[in-house]
Short mmCIF file of C-alpha atoms in Angstrom, two decimals:
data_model
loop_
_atom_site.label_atom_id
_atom_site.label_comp_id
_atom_site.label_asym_id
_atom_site.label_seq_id
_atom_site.Cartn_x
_atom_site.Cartn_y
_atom_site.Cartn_z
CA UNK A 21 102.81 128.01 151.60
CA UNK A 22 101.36 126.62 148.35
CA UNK A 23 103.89 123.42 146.18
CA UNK A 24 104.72 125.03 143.52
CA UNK A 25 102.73 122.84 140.23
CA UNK A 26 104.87 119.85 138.83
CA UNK A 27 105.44 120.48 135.38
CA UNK A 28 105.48 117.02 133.39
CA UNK A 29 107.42 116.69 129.99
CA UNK A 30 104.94 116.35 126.64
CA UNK A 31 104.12 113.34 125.98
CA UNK A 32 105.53 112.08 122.23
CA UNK A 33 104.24 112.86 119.12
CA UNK A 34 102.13 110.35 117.60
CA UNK A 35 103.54 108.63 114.50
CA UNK A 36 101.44 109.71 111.12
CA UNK A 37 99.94 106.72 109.38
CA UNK A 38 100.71 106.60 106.09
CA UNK A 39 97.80 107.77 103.58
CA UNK A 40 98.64 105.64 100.39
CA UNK A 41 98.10 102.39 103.38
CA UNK A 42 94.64 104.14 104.33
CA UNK A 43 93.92 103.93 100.66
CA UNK A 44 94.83 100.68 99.56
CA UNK A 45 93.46 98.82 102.28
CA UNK A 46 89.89 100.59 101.45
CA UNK A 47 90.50 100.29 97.95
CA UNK A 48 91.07 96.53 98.45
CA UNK A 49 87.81 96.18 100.65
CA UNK A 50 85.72 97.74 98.15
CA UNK A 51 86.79 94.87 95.46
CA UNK A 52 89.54 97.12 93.14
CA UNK A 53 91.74 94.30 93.71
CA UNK A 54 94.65 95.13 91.35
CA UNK A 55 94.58 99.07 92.38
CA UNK A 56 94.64 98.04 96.03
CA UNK A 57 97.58 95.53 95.04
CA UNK A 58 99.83 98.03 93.82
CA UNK A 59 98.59 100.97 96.30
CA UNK A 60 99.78 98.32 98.89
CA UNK A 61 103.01 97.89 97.89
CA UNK A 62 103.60 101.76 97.50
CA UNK A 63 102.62 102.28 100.80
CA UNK A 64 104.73 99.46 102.31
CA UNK A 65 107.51 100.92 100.30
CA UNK A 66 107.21 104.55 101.77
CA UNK A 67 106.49 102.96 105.38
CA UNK A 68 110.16 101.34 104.92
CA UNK A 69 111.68 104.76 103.88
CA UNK A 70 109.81 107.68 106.25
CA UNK A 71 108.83 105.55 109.39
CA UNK A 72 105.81 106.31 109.33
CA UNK A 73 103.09 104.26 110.59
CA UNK A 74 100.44 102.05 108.37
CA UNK A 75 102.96 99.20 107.66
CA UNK A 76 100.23 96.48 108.78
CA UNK A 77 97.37 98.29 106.68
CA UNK A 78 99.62 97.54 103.79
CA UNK A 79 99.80 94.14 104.11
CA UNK A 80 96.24 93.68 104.72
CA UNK A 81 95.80 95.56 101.69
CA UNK A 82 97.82 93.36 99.75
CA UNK A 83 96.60 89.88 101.21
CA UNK A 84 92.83 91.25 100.77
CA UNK A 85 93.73 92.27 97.15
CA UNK A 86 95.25 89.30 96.35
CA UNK A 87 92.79 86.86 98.37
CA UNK A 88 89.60 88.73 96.31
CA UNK A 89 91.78 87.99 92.92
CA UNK A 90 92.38 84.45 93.26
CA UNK A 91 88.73 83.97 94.03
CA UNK A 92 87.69 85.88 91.05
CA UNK A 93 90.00 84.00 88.76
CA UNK A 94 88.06 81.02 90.67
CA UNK A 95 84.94 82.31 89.72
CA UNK A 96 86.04 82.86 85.98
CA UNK A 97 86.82 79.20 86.13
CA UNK A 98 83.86 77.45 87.39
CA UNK A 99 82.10 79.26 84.98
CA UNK A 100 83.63 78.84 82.05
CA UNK A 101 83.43 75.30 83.12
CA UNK A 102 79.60 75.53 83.81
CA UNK A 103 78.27 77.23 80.14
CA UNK A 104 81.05 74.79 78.68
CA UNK A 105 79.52 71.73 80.31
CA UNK A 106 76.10 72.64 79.18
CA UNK A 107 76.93 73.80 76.07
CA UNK A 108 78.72 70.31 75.68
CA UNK A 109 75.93 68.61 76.22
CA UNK A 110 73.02 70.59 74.16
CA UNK A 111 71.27 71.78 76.86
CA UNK A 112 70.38 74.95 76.43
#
């Protein structure tokens, strides 16, 4: 007498990431800060709305974009301040 085979139930369907996420967070690590900005935010705003997975990668996105921003505006600044300084004083 053979048991007869225990049938189990499928497991659950994975949850889709969303692809706008997948973009913006690459977008924003490749240093297209304002593209991976907005990207973000659409993603995180179709996360809220389907369900769908990818809600952390669009955060990162948008910290990363805006973390690579400020430190380009920082770099605008220093040097403008730089040339200005040595244009100040004659040095050239």
């Amino acid at each position: 007498m053979t048991t007869p085979a225990s049938y189990s139930a499928p497991g659950a369907p994975a949850r889709k990431t969303n692809v706008i996420s997948i973009v913006a967070l690459v977008v924003s690590i490749v240093g297209f800060t304002v593209i991976g900005i907005v990207l973000g935010f659409i993603g995180l705003n179709q996360v809220k709305k389907t369900g769908e997975a990818g809600r952390g990668l669009a955060i990162a996105a948008i910290i990363i974009g805006f973390v690579e921003l400020a430190l380009l505006i920082i770099y605008i600044i220093v040097v403008v301040v730089i040339v200005g300084a040595s244009a100040a004083s004659g040095n050239y």
